[in-house]
Every structure is written in C-alpha cells, then in structure tokens.
Coordinates of C-alpha atoms in Angstrom, one line a residue:
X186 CA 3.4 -5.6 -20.9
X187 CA 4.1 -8.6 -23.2
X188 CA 0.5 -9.4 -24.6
X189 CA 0.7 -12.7 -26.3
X190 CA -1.7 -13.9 -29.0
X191 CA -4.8 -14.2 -27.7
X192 CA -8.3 -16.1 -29.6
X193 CA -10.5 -13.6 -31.3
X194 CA -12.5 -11.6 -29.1
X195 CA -10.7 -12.3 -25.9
X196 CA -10.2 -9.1 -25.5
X197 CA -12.8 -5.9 -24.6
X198 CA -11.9 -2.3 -24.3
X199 CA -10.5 -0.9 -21.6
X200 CA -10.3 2.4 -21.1
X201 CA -7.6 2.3 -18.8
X202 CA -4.6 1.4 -21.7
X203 CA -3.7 2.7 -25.5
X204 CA -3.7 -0.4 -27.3
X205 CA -2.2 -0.9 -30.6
X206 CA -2.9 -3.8 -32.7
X207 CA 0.0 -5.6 -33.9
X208 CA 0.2 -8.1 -37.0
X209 CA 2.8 -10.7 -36.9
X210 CA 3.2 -13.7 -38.9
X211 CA 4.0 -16.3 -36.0
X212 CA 3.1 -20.0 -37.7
X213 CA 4.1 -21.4 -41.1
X214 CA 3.6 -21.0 -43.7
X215 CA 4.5 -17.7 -42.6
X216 CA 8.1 -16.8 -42.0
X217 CA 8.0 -17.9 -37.9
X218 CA 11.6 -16.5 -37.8
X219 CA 10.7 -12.9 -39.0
X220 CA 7.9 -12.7 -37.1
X221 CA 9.4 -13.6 -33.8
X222 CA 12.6 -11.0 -34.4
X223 CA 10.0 -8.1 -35.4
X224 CA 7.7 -9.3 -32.3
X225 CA 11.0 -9.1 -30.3
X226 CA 11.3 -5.9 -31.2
X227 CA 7.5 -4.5 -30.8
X228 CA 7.7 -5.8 -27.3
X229 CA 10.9 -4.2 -26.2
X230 CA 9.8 -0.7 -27.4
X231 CA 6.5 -1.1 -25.3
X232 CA 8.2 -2.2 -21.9
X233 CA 10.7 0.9 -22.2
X234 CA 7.8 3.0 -23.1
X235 CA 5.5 1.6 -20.5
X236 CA 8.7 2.2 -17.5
X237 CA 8.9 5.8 -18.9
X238 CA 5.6 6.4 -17.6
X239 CA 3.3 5.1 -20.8
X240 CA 1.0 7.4 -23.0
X241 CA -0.2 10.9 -20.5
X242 CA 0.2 7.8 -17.7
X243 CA -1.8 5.4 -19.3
X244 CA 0.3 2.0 -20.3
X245 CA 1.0 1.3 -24.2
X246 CA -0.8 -2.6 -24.4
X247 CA -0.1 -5.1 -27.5
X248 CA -2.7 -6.7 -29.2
X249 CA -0.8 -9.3 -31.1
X250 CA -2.3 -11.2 -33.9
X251 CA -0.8 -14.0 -36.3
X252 CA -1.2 -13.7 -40.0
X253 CA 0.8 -17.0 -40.9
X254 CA 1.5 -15.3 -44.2
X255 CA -2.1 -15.3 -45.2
X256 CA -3.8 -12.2 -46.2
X257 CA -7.6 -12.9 -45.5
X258 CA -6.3 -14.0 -42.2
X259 CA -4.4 -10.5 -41.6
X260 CA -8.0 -8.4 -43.1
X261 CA -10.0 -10.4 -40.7
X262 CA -7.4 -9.0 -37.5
X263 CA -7.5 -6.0 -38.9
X264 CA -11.6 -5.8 -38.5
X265 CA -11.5 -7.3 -35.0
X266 CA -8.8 -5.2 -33.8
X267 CA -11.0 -2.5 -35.2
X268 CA -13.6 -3.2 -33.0
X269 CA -11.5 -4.2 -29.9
X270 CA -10.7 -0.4 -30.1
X271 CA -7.1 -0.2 -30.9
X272 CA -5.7 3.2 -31.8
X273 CA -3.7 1.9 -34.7
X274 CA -2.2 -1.1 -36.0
X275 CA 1.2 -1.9 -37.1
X276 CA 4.1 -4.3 -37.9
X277 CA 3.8 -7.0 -40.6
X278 CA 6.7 -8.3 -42.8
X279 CA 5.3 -10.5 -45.7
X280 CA 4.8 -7.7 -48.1
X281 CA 1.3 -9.3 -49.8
X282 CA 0.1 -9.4 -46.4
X283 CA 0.9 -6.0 -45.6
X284 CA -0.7 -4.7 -48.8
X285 CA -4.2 -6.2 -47.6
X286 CA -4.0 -4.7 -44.2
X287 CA -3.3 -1.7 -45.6
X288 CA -6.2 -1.7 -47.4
X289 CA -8.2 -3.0 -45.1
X290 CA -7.2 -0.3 -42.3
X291 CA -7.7 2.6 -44.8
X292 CA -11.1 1.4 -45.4
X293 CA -12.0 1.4 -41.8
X294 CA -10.0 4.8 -40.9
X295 CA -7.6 2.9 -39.0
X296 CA -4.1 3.9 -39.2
X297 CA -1.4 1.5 -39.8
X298 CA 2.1 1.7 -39.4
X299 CA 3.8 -1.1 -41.7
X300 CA 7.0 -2.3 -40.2
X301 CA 8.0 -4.2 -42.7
X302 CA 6.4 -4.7 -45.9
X303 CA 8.1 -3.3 -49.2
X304 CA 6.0 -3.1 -52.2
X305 CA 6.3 0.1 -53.7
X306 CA 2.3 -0.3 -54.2
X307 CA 1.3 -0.5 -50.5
X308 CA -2.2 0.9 -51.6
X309 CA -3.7 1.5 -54.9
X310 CA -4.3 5.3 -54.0
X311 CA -3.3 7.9 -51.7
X312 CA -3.9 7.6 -48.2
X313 CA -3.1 9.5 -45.5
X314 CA -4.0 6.6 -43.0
X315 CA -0.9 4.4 -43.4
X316 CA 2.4 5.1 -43.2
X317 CA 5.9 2.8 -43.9
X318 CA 8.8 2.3 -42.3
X319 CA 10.8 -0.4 -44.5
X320 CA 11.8 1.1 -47.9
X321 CA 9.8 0.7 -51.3
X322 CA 11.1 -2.7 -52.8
X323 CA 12.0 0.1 -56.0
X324 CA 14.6 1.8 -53.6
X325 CA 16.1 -1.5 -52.2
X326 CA 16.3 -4.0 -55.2
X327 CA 17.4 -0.9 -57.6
X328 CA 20.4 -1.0 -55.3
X329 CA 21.4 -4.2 -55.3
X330 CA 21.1 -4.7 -59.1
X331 CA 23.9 -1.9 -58.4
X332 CA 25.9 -4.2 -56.4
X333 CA 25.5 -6.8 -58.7
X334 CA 26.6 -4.9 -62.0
X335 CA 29.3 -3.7 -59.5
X336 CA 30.6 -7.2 -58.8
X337 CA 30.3 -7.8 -62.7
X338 CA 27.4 -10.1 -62.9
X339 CA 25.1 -8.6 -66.0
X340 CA 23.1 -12.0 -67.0
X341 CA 20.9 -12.9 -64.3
X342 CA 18.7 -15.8 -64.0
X343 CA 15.7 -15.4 -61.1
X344 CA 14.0 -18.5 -59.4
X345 CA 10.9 -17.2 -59.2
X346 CA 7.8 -18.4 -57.3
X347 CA 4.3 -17.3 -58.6
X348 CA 3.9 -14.4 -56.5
X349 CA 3.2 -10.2 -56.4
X350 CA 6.0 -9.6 -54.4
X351 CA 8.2 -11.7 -56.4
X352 CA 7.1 -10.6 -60.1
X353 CA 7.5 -6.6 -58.5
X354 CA 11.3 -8.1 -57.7
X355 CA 12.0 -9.5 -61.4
X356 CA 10.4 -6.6 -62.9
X357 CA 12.4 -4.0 -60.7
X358 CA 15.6 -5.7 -61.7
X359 CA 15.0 -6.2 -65.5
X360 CA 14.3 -2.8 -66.1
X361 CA 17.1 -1.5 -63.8
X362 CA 19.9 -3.8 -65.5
X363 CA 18.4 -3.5 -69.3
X364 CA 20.0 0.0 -69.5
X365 CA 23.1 -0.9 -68.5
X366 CA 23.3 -4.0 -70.3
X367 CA 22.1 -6.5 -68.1
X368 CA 19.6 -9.3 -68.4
X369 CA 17.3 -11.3 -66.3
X370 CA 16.1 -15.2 -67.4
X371 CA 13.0 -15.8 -65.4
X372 CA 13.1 -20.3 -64.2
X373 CA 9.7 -21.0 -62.6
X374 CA 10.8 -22.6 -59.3
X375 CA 7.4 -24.4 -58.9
X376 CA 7.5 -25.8 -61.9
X377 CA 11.1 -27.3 -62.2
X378 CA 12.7 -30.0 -59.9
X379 CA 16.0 -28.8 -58.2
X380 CA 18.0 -30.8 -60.5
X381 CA 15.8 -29.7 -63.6
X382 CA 16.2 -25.9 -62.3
X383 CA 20.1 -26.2 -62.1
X384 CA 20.2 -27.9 -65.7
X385 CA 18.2 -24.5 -67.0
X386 CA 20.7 -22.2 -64.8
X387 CA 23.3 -24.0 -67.4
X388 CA 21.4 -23.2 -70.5
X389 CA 21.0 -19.7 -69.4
X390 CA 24.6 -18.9 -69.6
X391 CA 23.9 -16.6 -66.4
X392 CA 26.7 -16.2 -63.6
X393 CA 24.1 -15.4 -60.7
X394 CA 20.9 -17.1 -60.0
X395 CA 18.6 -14.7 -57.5
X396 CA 16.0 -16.5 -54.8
X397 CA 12.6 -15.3 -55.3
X398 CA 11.3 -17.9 -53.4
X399 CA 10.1 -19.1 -50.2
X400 CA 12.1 -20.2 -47.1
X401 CA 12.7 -22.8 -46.5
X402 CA 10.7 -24.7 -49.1
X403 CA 11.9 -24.2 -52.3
X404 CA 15.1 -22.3 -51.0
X405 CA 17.2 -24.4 -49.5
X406 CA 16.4 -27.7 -51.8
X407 CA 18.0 -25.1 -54.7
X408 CA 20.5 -23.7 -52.6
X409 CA 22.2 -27.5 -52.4
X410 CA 21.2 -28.4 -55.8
X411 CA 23.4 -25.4 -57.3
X412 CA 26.0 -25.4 -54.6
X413 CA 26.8 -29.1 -55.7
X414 CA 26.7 -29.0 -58.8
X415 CA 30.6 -28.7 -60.4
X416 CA 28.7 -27.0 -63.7
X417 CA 27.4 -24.3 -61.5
X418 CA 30.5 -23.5 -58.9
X419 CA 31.2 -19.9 -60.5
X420 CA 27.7 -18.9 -60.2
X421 CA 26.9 -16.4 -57.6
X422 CA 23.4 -17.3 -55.7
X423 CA 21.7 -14.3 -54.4
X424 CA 18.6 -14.0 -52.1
X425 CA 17.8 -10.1 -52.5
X426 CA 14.4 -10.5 -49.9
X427 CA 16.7 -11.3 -47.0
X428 CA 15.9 -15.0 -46.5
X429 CA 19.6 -15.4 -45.1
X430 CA 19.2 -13.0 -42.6
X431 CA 17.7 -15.3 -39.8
X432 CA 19.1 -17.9 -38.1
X433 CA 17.0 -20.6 -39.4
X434 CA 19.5 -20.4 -42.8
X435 CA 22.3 -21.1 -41.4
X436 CA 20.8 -24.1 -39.3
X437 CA 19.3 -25.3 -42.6
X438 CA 21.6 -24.9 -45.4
X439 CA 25.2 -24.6 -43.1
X440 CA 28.4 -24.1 -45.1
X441 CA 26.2 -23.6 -48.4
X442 CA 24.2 -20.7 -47.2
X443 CA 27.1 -18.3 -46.7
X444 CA 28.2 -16.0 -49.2
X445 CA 24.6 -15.3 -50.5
X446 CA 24.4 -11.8 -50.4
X447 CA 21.0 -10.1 -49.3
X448 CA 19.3 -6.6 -48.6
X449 CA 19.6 -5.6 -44.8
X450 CA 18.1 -2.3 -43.6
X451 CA 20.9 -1.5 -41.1
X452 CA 23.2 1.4 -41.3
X453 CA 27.1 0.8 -41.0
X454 CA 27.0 1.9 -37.7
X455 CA 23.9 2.2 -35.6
X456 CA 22.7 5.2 -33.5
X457 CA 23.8 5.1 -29.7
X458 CA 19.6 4.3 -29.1
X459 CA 20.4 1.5 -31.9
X460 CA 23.4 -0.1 -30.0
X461 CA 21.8 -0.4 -26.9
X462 CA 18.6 -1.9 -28.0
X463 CA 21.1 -4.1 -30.1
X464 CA 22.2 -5.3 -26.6
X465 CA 18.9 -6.3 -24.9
X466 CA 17.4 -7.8 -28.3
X467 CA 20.5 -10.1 -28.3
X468 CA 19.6 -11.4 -24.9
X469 CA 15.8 -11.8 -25.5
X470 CA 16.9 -13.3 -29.0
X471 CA 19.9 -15.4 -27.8
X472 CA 21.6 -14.5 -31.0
X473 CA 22.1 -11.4 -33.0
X474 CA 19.0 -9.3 -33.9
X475 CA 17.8 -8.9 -37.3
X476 CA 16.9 -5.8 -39.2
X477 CA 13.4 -7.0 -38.8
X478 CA 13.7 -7.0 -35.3
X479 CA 14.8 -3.0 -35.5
X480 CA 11.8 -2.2 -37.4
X481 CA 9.9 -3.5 -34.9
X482 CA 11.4 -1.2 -32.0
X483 CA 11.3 1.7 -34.6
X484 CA 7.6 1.3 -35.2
X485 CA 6.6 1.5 -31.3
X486 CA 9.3 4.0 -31.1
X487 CA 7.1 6.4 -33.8
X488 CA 3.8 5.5 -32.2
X489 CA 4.5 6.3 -28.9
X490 CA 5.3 9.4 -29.7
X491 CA 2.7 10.3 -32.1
X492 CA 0.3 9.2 -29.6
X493 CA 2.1 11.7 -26.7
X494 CA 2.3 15.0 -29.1
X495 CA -0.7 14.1 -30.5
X496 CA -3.4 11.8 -28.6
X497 CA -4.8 8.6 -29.5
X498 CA -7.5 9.5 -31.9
X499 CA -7.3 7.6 -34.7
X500 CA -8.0 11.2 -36.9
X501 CA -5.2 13.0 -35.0
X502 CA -3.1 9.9 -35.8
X503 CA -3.5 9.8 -39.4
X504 CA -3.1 13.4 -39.6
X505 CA 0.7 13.5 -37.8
X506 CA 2.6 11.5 -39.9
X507 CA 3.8 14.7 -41.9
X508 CA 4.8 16.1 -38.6
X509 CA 6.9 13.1 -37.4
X510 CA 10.5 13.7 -36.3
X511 CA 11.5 10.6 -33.9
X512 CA 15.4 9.1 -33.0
X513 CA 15.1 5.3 -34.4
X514 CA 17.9 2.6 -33.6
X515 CA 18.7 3.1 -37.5
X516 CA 18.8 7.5 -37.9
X517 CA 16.3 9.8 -37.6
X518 CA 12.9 8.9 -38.9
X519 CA 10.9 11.0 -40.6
X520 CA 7.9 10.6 -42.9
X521 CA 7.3 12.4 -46.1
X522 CA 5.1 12.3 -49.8
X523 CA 7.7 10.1 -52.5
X524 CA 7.2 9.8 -55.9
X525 CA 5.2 7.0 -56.3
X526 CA 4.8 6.0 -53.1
X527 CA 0.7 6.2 -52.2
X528 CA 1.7 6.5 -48.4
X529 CA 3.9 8.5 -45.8
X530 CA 7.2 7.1 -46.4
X531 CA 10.1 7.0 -44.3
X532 CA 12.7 8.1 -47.5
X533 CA 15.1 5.9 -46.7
X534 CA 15.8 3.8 -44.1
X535 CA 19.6 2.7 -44.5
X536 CA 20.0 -0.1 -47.2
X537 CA 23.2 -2.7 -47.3
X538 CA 23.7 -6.1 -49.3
X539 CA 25.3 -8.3 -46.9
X540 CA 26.4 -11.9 -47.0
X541 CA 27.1 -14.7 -44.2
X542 CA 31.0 -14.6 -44.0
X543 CA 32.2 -18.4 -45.1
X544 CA 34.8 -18.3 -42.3
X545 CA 32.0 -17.1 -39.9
X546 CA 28.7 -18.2 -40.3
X547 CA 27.5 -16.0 -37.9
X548 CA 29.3 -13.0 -38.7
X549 CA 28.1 -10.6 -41.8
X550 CA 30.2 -9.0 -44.6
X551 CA 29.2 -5.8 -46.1
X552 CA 29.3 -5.7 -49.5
X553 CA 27.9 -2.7 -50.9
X554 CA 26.0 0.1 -49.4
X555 CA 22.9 1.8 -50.9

C-alpha cells in the first residue's frame, strides 16, 4: 500500500489499481521534514481506504514523487505521472512548487489536489481542474498581522529572502497593518550577515522581526543572532510560514526556538476522525503530527471519495469539486468559488498562531485564533 519513490518510468499502468500521483518534497533543499509529515499522512489515508475495500474494489496506489523544493523538477513529475496514467495528482507543500504543478496539471487536464501550498495566486486563471485544501496565504497571514496588532507590536521588520512566496507574505502584511497603523521594514536576509541583520533590526526601531526565510539556512543562524543579542531581548521573532512547527526546530535552535509564534492549520479541538488519526500518525511519526501531516490524510480523504461518488475519470474528477462534502480530521471540507481565489477552495480550513511553550518545548501554546 505504501508506494515509495520510485526512478522515472518504473512504473506502467495497471488496470487493476486507481493510482494517484503524489508530489512530496523528500530531499533538501526542500523542506525533508514537511514532506515526510504530509507523506505520513497520504499514506495512512490510503491503507484505511485500501482495508475499507478501495475504490468499487479496486485498491487506491501511491505514486510518490520528490520535488526537493524545485519546480521544474515537480512539472517534469507532473508530465510523467500524466503518462503513467494517474487519475489525479495531489499534495505538495512549498507553495512556488505547488503553483507550477498547478499549472502544469491544468494544462494537461489533470486534476490536482494541493495539500499544502498557499499562495492566494495558485493559477493565473480560473480552473476548474485544481482544487486547495490549505488556505490562501491572504486568509492566513491577514490573521496573524491580527495577532500581532493584538499583542501590540505595530512596527515590523521582515527578514526576507528573495522569493514569490515571501514578497506575497511582506506585501499581505504591509497592506493589512498600514490601515491600522502598522509598519513593515523589509532587511534582505541574503544580503546581510546575522550580525549585520541584528544591527539593522536596531535601526529599525521595530519590536518584532518576522522569518521569511528558509529553514534551516538562514533561520536558525538569525534566530541565535537576535536571541543573543542584549539590544534585541524585547523583540518578538516570529516565523508566520510555520518553520517551527517540525521537529527539526527544536533539535536545531533548542531553548531559542520557543516562543516564536507561527500559523498552524488545526482547530482547537479536532474532529473524533481527527483524534484518532492523531493517534496512529504519532506512532508512525514517533512524535506529535504536524498540520502538514493532516492535510495529507485530508487530501486522500477527498479523493477517495470523489473517486467512489464519482469514478476515476479525470473529467468527472474535475467536475466534482463543487459537489464535495467529506468529514476531514480538521471539520467538514467542502469546496467552493472565493473571491480571488482562481481554484475550488476549501473556505477555511481552521487557522491558529501557535508558539513552542519555553517550559515545554514540545508542547504548543495557542495564542490567537483566526
């Protein structure tokens, strides 16, 4: 049931299975830690499916491929797993990535279920090929500029790297904080040492520095840069794409990556489906499972039962989104048309800001709910 990664055109068609492709980013400089907790997750959903009988008695198959974060890498999966036959592909959490398979699957009428990528600009037009289960980076970041406002913090310096995903974040922010007073002082993380980065956080006057940035190159070097530093102990760091969620944090940065709060996609308490799978995903994860892993159950929990109401061709696929009613591990998850938003969108998945508890590194405290 667990189909591992496998070299290009390993595989053939076999009538015999519904196979759905499945992009995950499983080597650096992809986020390894994601991708195994949304993997995690895929995998479960398809064993429970597969011991419930499969699709009209034919067994759900995986046919995993890695994107490592790179985008030509994820278009060229998406045209092999094309060919291979797949019904549809899904998953994905690196948002730039996600955007190009996207794209890639709409061009070759392949529908794709994105797991975990957030820009609000999935694709540049309409489609009725992909649909989303993560919310739009607008819906998400909008809310925590509310918990930071909230928690009094209205001069904001971002350490940016050069990035789509990461501009989308600064822009979000600036022009959800401007109204209300707020500002946002963009320091290019590329360009500026650690040590140079924390004398600019000083000039800026701001009391929270935000991580747009990659983990765990440049994040954690800043993260004990500005921790350290006695000028900079007031100043709240902040790491709205979830870098802190993972375990791989913690063993990095220890004592000085808690109390960083971050947007998690769980609800305050999960649904009875949610709870259990929490369970099993802790044992296959020997440690606590990550919203990331969630999505992942979520997604093969919507595709198996698209492909039960409504059959495995890739045109019936497309065309059920709208008529999608499924129990997640997170609420009920349906799909609908939302203002700008060019694909079916799950309006909203449940949105926290979190933080690693200082007493607890392994324990989470809500801070504000979206």
């Amino acid at each position: 049931m667990n189909t591992p990664p496998a070299p290009q055109g390993a595989e053939r068609a076999d009538d015999s299975a519904v196979r759905i492709g499945a992009l995950v980013p499983l080597t650096p400089p992809g986020w390894v830690g994601a991708g195994r907790h949304l993997l995690a997750g895929l995998e479960l959903a398809l064993r429970e499916v597969n011991e419930a009988g499969g699709i009209a008695g034919k067994p759900l198959e995986l046919v995993v491929r890695d994107t490592a974060a790179d985008p030509l890498r994820a278009e060229a999966a998406v045209d092999e797993l094309a060919g291979l036959g797949v019904a549809a592909v899904a998953g994905e959490f690196h948002s730039v990535v996600a955007r190009t398979a996207a794209a890639r699957a709409d061009a070759l009428g392949l529908p794709f279920l994105c797991s975990s990528g957030v820009l609000d600009a999935l694709t540049d037009e309409p489609t009725d090929r992909v649909a989303r289960l993560a919310p739009a980076q607008s819906h998400g970041w909008r809310i925590y500029g509310d918990f930071l406002l909230g928690a009094g913090h209205r001069h904001i310096a971002v350490a940016a790297d050069p990035s789509v995903y990461w501009a989308s974040g600064t822009r979000i922010l600036r022009d959800h904080l401007a109204p209300r007073g707020g500002t946002v002082t963009e320091l290019d993380a590329r360009a500026l040492t650690p040590a140079e980065l924390c004398d600019a956080l000083v000039a800026t006057g701001a009391t929270a520095l935000l991580l747009l940035v990659g983990h765990p190159d440049p994040a954690v070097p800043i993260v004990k840069a500005v921790r350290h530093d006695p000028r900079l102990a007031d100043v709240l760091i902040g790491a709205p794409a979830g870098q802190p969620e993972l375990a791989d944090w913690a063993a990095s940065l220890g004592s000085d990556g808690a109390a960083v709060p971050f947007l998690r996609y769980l609800p305050e308490q999960l649904t009875p489906l949610g709870a259990r799978v929490e369970g099993v995903l802790r044992e296959r994860l020997a440690g606590t499972p990550s919203f990331v892993a969630f999505e992942g159950y979520d997604t093969i929990a919507v595709l198996a039962e698209v492909l039960r109401s409504h059959g495995a061709d890739r045109a019936s696929i497309a065309a059920s989104w709208p008529h999608v009613a499924v129990g997640g591990t997170r609420g009920p998850i349906r799909f609908s048309r939302t203002p700008g938003i060019n694909v079916w969108q799950w309006a909203w998945a449940p949105v926290q800001v979190v933080d690693r508890d200082p007493a607890r590194l392994d324990h989470y405290r809500v801070l504000h709910v979206g």
